[in-house]
Coordinates of C-alpha atoms in Angstrom, one line a residue:
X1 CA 72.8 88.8 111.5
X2 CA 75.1 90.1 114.5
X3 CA 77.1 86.2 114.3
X4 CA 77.2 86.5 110.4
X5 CA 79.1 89.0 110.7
X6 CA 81.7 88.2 113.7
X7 CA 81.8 84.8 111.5
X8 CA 83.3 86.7 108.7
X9 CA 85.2 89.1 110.3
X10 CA 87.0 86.2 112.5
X11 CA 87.6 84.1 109.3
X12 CA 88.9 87.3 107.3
X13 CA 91.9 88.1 110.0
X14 CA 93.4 84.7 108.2
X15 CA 94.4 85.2 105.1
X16 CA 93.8 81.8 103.4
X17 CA 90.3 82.1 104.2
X18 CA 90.4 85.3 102.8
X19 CA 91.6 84.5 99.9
X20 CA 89.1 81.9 99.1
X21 CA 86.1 84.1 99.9
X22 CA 87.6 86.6 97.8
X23 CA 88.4 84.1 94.9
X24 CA 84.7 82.4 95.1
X25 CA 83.0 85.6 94.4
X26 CA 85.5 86.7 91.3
X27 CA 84.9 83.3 90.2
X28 CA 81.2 83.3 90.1
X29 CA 81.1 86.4 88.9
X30 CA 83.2 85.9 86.3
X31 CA 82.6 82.7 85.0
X32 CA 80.4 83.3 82.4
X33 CA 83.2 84.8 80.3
X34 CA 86.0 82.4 81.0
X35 CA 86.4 82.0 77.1
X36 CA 87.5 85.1 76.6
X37 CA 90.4 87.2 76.5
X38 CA 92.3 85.8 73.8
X39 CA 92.6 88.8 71.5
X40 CA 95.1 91.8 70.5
X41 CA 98.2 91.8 72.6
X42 CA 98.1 88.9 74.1
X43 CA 98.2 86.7 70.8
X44 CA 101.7 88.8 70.2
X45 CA 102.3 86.4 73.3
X46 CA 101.8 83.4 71.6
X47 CA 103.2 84.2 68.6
X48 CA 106.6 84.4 70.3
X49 CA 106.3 81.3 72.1
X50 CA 105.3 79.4 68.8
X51 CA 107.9 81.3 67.0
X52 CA 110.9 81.3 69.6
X53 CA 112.8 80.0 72.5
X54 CA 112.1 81.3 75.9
X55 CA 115.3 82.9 76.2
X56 CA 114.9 84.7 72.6
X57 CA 111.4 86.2 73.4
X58 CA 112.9 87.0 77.0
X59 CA 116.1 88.8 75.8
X60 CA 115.6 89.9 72.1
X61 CA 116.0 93.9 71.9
X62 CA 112.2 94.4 71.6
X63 CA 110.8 93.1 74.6
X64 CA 112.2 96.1 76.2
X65 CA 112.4 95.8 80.5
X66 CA 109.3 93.5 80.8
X67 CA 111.4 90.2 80.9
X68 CA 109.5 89.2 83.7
X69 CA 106.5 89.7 82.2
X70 CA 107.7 88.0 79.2
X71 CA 108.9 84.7 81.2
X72 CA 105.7 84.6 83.0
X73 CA 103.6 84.7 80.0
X74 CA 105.7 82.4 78.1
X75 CA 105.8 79.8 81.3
X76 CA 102.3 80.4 81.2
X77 CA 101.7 79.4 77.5
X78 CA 103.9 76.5 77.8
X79 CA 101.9 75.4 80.5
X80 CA 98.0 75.7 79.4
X81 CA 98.8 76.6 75.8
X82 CA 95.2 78.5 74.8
X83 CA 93.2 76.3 77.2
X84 CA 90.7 78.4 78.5
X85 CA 90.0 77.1 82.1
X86 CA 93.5 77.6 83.6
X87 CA 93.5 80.9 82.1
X88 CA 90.6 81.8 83.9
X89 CA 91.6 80.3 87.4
X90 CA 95.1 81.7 87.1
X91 CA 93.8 85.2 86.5
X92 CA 90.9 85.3 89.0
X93 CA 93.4 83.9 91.7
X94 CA 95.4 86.6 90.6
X95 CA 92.8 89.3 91.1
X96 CA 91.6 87.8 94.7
X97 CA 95.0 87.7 96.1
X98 CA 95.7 91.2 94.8
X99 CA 93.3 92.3 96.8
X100 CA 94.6 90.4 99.8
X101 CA 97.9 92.1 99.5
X102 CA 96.0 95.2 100.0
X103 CA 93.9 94.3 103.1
X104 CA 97.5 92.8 104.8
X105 CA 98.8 96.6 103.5
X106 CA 96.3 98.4 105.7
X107 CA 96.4 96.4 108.7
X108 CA 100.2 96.8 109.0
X109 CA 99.3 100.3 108.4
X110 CA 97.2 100.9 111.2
X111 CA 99.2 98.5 113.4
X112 CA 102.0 100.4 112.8
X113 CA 100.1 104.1 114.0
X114 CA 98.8 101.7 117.3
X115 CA 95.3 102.0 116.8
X116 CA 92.0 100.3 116.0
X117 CA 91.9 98.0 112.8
X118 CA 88.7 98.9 111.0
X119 CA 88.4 95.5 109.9
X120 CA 84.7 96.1 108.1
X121 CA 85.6 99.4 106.8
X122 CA 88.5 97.9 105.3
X123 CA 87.1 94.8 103.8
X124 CA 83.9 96.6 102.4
X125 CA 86.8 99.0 100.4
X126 CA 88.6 95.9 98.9
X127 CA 85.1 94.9 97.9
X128 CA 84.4 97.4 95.9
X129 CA 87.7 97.5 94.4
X130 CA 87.4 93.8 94.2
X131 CA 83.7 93.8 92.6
X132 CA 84.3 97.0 90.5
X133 CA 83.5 97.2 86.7
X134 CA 87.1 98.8 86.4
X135 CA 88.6 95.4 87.1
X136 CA 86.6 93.6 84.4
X137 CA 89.4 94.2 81.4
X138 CA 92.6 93.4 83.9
X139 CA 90.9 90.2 85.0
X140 CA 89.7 88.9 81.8
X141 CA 92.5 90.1 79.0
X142 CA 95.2 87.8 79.1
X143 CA 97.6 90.4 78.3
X144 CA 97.2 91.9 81.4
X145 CA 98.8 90.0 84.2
X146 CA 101.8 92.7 85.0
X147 CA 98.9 94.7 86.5
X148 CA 98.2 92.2 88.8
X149 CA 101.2 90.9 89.5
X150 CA 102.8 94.5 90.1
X151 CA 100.1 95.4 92.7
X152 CA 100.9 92.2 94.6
X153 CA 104.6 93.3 94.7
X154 CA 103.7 97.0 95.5
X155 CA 101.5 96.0 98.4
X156 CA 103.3 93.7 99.5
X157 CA 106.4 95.7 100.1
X158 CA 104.7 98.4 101.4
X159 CA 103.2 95.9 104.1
X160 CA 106.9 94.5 104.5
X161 CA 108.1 98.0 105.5
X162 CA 105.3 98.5 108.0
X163 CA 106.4 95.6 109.4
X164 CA 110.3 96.7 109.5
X165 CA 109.4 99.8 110.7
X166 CA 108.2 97.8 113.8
X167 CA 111.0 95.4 113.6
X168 CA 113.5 96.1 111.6
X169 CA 115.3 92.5 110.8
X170 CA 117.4 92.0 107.5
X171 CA 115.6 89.5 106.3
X172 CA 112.9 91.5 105.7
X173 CA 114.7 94.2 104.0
X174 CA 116.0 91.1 102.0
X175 CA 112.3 90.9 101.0
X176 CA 111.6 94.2 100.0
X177 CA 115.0 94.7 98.3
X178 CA 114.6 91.1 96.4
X179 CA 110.7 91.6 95.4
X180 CA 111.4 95.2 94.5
X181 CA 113.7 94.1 91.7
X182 CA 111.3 91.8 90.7
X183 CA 109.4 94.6 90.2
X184 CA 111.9 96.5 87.8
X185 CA 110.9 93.6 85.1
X186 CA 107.0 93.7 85.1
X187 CA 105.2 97.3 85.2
X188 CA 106.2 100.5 85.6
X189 CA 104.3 101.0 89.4
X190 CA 107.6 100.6 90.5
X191 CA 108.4 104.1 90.2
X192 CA 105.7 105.1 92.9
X193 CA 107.3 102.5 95.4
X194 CA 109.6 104.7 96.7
X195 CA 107.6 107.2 96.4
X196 CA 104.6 105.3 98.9
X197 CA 107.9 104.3 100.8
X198 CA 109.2 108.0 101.4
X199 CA 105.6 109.4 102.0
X200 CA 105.2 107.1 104.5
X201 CA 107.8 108.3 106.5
X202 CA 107.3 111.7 106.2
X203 CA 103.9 111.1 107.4
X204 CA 105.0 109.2 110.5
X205 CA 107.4 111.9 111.6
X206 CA 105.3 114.5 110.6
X207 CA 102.6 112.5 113.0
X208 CA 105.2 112.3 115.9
X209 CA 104.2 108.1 116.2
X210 CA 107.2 106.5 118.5
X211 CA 108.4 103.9 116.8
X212 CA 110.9 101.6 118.3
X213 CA 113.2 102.3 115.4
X214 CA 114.8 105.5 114.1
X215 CA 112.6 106.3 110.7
X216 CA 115.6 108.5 109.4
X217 CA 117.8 105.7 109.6
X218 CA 115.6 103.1 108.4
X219 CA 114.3 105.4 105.7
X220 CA 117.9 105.2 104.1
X221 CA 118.2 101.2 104.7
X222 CA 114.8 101.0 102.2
X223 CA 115.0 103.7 100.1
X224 CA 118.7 103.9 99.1
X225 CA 118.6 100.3 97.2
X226 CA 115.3 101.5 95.9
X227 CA 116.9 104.6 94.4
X228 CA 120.1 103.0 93.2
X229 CA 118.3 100.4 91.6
X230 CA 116.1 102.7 89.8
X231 CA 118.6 104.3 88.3
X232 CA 120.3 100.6 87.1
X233 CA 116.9 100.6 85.4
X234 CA 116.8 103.8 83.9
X235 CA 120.1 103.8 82.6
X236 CA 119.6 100.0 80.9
X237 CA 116.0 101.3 79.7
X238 CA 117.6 104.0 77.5
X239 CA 120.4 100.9 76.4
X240 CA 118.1 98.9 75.4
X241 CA 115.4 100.4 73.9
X242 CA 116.4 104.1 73.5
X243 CA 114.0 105.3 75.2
X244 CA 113.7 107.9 78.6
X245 CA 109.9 107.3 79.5
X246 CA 107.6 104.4 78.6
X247 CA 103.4 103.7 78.3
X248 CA 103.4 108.0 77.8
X249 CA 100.4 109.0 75.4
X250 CA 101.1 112.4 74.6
X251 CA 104.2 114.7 76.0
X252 CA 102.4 117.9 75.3
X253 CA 99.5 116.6 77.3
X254 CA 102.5 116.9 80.4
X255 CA 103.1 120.6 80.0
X256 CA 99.3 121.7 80.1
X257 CA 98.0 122.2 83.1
X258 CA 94.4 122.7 82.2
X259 CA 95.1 119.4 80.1
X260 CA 95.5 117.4 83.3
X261 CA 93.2 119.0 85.3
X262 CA 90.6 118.3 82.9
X263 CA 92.0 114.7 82.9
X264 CA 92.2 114.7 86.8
X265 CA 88.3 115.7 86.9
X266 CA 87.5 112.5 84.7
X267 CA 89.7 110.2 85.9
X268 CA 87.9 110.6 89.5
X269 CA 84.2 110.8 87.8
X270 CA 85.3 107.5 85.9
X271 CA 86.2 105.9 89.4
X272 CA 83.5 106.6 91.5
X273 CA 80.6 107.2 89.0
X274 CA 79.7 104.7 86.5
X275 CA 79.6 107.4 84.2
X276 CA 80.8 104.7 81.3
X277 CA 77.9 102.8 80.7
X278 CA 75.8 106.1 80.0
X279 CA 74.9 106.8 76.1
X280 CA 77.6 107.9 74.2
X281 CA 76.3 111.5 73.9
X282 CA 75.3 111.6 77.7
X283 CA 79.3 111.0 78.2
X284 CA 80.7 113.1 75.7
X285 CA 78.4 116.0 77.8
X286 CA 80.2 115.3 80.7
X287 CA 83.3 114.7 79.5
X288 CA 83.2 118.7 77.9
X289 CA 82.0 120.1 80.9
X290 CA 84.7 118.6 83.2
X291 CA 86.9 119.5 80.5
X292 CA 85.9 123.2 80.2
X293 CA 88.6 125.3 81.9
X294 CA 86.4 127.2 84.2
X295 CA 85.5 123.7 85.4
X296 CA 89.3 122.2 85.6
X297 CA 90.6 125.4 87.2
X298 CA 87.9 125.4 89.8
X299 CA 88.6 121.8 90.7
X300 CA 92.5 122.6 90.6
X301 CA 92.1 125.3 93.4
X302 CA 89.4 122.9 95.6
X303 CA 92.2 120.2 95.4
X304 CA 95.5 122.3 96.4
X305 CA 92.9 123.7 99.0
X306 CA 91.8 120.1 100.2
X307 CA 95.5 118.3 100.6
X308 CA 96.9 121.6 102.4
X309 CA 93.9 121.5 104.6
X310 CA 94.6 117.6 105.4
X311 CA 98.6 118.0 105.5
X312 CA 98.0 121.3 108.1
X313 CA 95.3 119.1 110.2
X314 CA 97.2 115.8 109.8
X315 CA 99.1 116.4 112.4
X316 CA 96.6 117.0 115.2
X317 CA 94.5 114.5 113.9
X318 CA 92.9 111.2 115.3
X319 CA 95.1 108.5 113.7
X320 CA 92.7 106.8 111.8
X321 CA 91.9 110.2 110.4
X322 CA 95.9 110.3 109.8
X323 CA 95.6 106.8 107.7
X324 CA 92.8 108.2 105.4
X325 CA 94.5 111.6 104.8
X326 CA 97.8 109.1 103.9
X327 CA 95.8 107.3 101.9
X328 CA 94.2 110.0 99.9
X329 CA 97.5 111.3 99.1
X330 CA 98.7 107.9 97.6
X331 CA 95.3 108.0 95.9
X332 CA 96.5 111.6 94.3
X333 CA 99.8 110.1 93.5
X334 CA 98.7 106.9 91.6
X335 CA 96.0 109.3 90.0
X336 CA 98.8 111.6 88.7
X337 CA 100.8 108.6 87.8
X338 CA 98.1 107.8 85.3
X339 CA 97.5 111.2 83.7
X340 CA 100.3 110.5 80.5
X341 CA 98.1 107.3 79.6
X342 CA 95.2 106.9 77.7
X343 CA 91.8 107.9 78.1
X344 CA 89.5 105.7 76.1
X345 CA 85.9 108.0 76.1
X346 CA 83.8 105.8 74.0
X347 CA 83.4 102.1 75.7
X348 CA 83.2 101.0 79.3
X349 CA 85.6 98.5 79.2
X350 CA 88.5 99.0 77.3
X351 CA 91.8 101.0 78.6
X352 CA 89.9 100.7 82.7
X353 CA 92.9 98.4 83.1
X354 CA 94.4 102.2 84.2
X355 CA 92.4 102.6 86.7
X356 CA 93.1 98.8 88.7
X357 CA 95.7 100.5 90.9
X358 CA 94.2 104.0 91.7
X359 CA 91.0 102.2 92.5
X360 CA 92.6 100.2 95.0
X361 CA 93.6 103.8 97.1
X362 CA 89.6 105.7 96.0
X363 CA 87.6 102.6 97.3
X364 CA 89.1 102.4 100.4
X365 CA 88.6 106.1 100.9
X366 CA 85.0 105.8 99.7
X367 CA 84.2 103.0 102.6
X368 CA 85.9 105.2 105.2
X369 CA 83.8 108.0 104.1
X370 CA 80.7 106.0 103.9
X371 CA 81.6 104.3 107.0
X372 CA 81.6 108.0 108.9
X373 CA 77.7 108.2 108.1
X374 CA 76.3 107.8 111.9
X375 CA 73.3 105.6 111.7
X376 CA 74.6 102.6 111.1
X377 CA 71.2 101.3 109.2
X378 CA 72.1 104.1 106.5
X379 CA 75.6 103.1 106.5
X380 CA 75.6 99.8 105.8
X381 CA 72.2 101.0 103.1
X382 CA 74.7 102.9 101.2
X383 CA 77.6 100.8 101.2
X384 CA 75.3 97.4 99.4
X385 CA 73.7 99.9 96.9
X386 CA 77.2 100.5 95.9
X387 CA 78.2 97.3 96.2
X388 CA 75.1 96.2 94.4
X389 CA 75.9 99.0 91.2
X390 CA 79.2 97.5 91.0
X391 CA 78.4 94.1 90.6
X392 CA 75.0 94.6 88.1
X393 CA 77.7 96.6 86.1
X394 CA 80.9 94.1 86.1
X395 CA 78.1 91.5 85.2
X396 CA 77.0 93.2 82.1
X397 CA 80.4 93.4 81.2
X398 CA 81.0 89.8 82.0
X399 CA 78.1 89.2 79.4
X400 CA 79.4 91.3 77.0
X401 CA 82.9 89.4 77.1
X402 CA 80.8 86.2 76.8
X403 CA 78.9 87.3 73.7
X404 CA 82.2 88.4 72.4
X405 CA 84.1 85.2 72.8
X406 CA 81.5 83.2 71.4
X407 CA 80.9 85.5 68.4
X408 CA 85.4 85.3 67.9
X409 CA 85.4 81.3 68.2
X410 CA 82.1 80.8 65.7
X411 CA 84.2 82.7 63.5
X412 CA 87.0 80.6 63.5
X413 CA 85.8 77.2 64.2
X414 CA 83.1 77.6 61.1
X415 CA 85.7 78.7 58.6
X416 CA 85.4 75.8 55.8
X417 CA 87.8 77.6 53.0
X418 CA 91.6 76.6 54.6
X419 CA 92.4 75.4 51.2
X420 CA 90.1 77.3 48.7
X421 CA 93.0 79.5 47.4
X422 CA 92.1 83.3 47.7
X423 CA 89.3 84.0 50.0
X424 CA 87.2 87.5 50.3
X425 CA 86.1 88.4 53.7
X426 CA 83.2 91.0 53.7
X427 CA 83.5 92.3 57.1
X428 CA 85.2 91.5 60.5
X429 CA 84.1 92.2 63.9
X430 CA 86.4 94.2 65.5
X431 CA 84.2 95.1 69.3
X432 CA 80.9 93.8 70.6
X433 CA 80.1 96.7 73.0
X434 CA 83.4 97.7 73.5
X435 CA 85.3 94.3 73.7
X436 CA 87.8 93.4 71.1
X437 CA 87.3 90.0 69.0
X438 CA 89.7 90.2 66.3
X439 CA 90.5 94.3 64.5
X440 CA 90.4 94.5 60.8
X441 CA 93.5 96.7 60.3
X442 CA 95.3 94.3 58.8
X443 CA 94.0 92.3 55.7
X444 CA 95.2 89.3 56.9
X445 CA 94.1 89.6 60.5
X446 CA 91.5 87.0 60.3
X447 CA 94.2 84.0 58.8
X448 CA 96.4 85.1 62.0
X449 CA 93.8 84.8 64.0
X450 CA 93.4 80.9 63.0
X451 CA 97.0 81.0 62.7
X452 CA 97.9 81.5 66.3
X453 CA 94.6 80.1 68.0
X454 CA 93.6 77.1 66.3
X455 CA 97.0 76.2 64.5
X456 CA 95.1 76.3 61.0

């Protein structure tokens, strides 16, 4: 068992091999519902590539600030048209080097405080994130790319400026700079990278770690373009589409406190718990309680206690210790980030496409906190019982997603009436436990469908 494991861990410092191991297990995981995903949003994709040029759906007034997004699906499209298989491979690579990003993040991390890598600690986190029910919707809905693609750009500048923090060369502020505009055209996590970037510093002076560099000076080298740039986007987001803030579900939920507490309390329940694949009346119990404001107050005051406790003890600290309090204040941060969007009580699957980036900062902190157990038998107990949870629940997901696509392309491939003049249409499935196949808002929803999917 003891050369398993050095096996693994001496493959998993490269990080092609990594990759692969990480891509093999989304890909057998997943690959019962490689049909699916080809629903709601993402069929607005393929209407615009059937409908206009690349540089119309990039730059027409409506498609906001997510040209990147835009040419990537469109590229996309072009490319494997509604071909399932490359879909899938695309999106499960996409998921597995995500999570690669993030393992390169906290090794420069801890190389840069000059201590031990906890290599297994690590990796076991990334699992979970990797393996977790909460990634089931970003992986499978084809609409959902940006999410990936604007973790690998997060992480990966954050991994950059470890690394010019060590060394600082220009080209890899080039990076940084260059990727972080990138950024600006795909999801709003963005606005947190300066944010990570500026905490990160703070932490490391507050720490007192030598670095060979002056973190004041380089500070402004990375975040002055960051900031300057962020404004460029802010100013041509009101331009263009008029707007100050985006992907915001309610502006009075922002000035009640109790509101996002509440939301705070279920957001870290919906994380760690599984609470989402209870009955709907077992969740709508928990869901009042956590929402009660004796409850959300409570919790308020044990967090403000918790962070000053960590910021006051940071300092003395061990620096792995250090890491994980730096780590759960990113995880605060992203969880904040998240608090405007929408919360979607009733199914396990839809709207978890939130959750992809805060997960990546609370699973980490769970294996740390697992890996602090001392008997090493227990440990590694409760780390595969977790591990285990997590993948019995993506897999019932996966299943569900299966069922789904098959019930969506019955539907369509078994319509006989193309040419029968007006047609009635009893009843359309709009979710299958909580996975879209094809909403009935629109009376004509079901003609699109064949429309844009089967050319009919």
């Amino acid at each position: 068992m003891t050369k398993i494991k050095d096996f693994i861990l001496r493959k998993a410092e490269h990080s092609s091999w990594l990759f692969l191991a990480f891509w093999c297990c989304v890909f057998i995981l997943y690959i019962p519902a490689y049909q699916g995903g080809f629903y709601e949003d993402f069929l607005g994709f393929l209407d615009n590539h059937k409908r206009l040029t690349l540089w119309e759906s990039v730059t027409r007034q409506t498609s906001g600030m997510y040209q990147g997004l835009l040419f990537f699906q469109q590229v996309c499209i072009s490319l494997f048209g509604t071909h399932p298989i490359p879909w899938f491979l695309l999106f499960t690579g996409l998921h597995a080097f995500t999570a690669v990003c993030i393992v390169r993040f906290c090794k420069g991390l801890f190389d840069l405080w000059q201590t031990g890598y906890p290599q297994l600690t690590v990796l076991t986190g990334v699992l979970f994130w990797l393996l977790t029910p909460l990634a089931v919707e970003t992986v499978n809905w084809k609409a959902c790319s940006h999410y990936m693609i604007g973790m690998i750009f997060l992480f990966s500048i954050l991994k950059w400026v470890t690394d010019y923090l060590v060394l600082p060369r220009r080209s890899i502020l080039l990076k940084i700079v260059g990727t972080y505009i990138l950024s600006l055209t795909f999801l709003e996590l963005f606005y947190l990278t300066p944010v990570f970037v500026l905490l990160l510093l703070v932490a490391l002076i507050y720490c007192r770690k030598p670095l060979p560099v002056n973190a004041r000076k380089a500070g402004l080298s990375l975040l002055l373009p960051m900031i300057v740039l962020w404004c460029l986007y802010y100013w041509a987001l009101q331009t263009i589409t008029g707007r100050t803030l985006a992907r915001i579900n309610s502006l009075s939920e922002l000035l009640d406190p109790l509101l996002l507490l509440a939301k705070l309390n279920k957001y870290i329940v919906h994380i760690y718990f599984m609470e989402y694949f209870l009955p709907a009346s077992g969740k709508a119990s928990i869901y009042r309680f956590l929402g009660l404001p004796p409850v959300a107050v409570t919790f308020g005051v044990f967090l403000v206690i918790a962070v000053l406790f960590l910021i006051i003890r940071m300092r003395k600290a061990k620096p792995g210790q250090q890491i994980a309090s730096l780590l759960f204040l990113m995880f605060l941060i992203s969880l904040m980030f998240i608090l405007p969007m929408w919360f979607f009580e009733l199914f396990p699957y839809q709207g978890s496409r939130y959750f992809y980036f805060p997960g990546a900062f609370g699973y980490l902190l769970l294996a740390m906190l697992i890996f602090r157990i001392p008997w090493s038998k227990l440990r590694y107990t409760v780390a595969l019982l977790y591990l285990c949870c997590s993948v019995c629940g993506t897999m019932y997901l996966v299943n569900n997603i299966r069922a789904a696509a098959i019930t969506s392309n019955k539907l369509m491939d078994s319509f006989k009436w193309d040419n029968a003049g007006d047609v009635l249409l009893l009843d359309l499935p709009i979710f299958y436990r909580g996975i879209g196949i094809m909403g009935a808002g629109d009376p004509s929803n079901f003609a699109y469908h064949l429309d844009i999917l089967r050319n009919r």
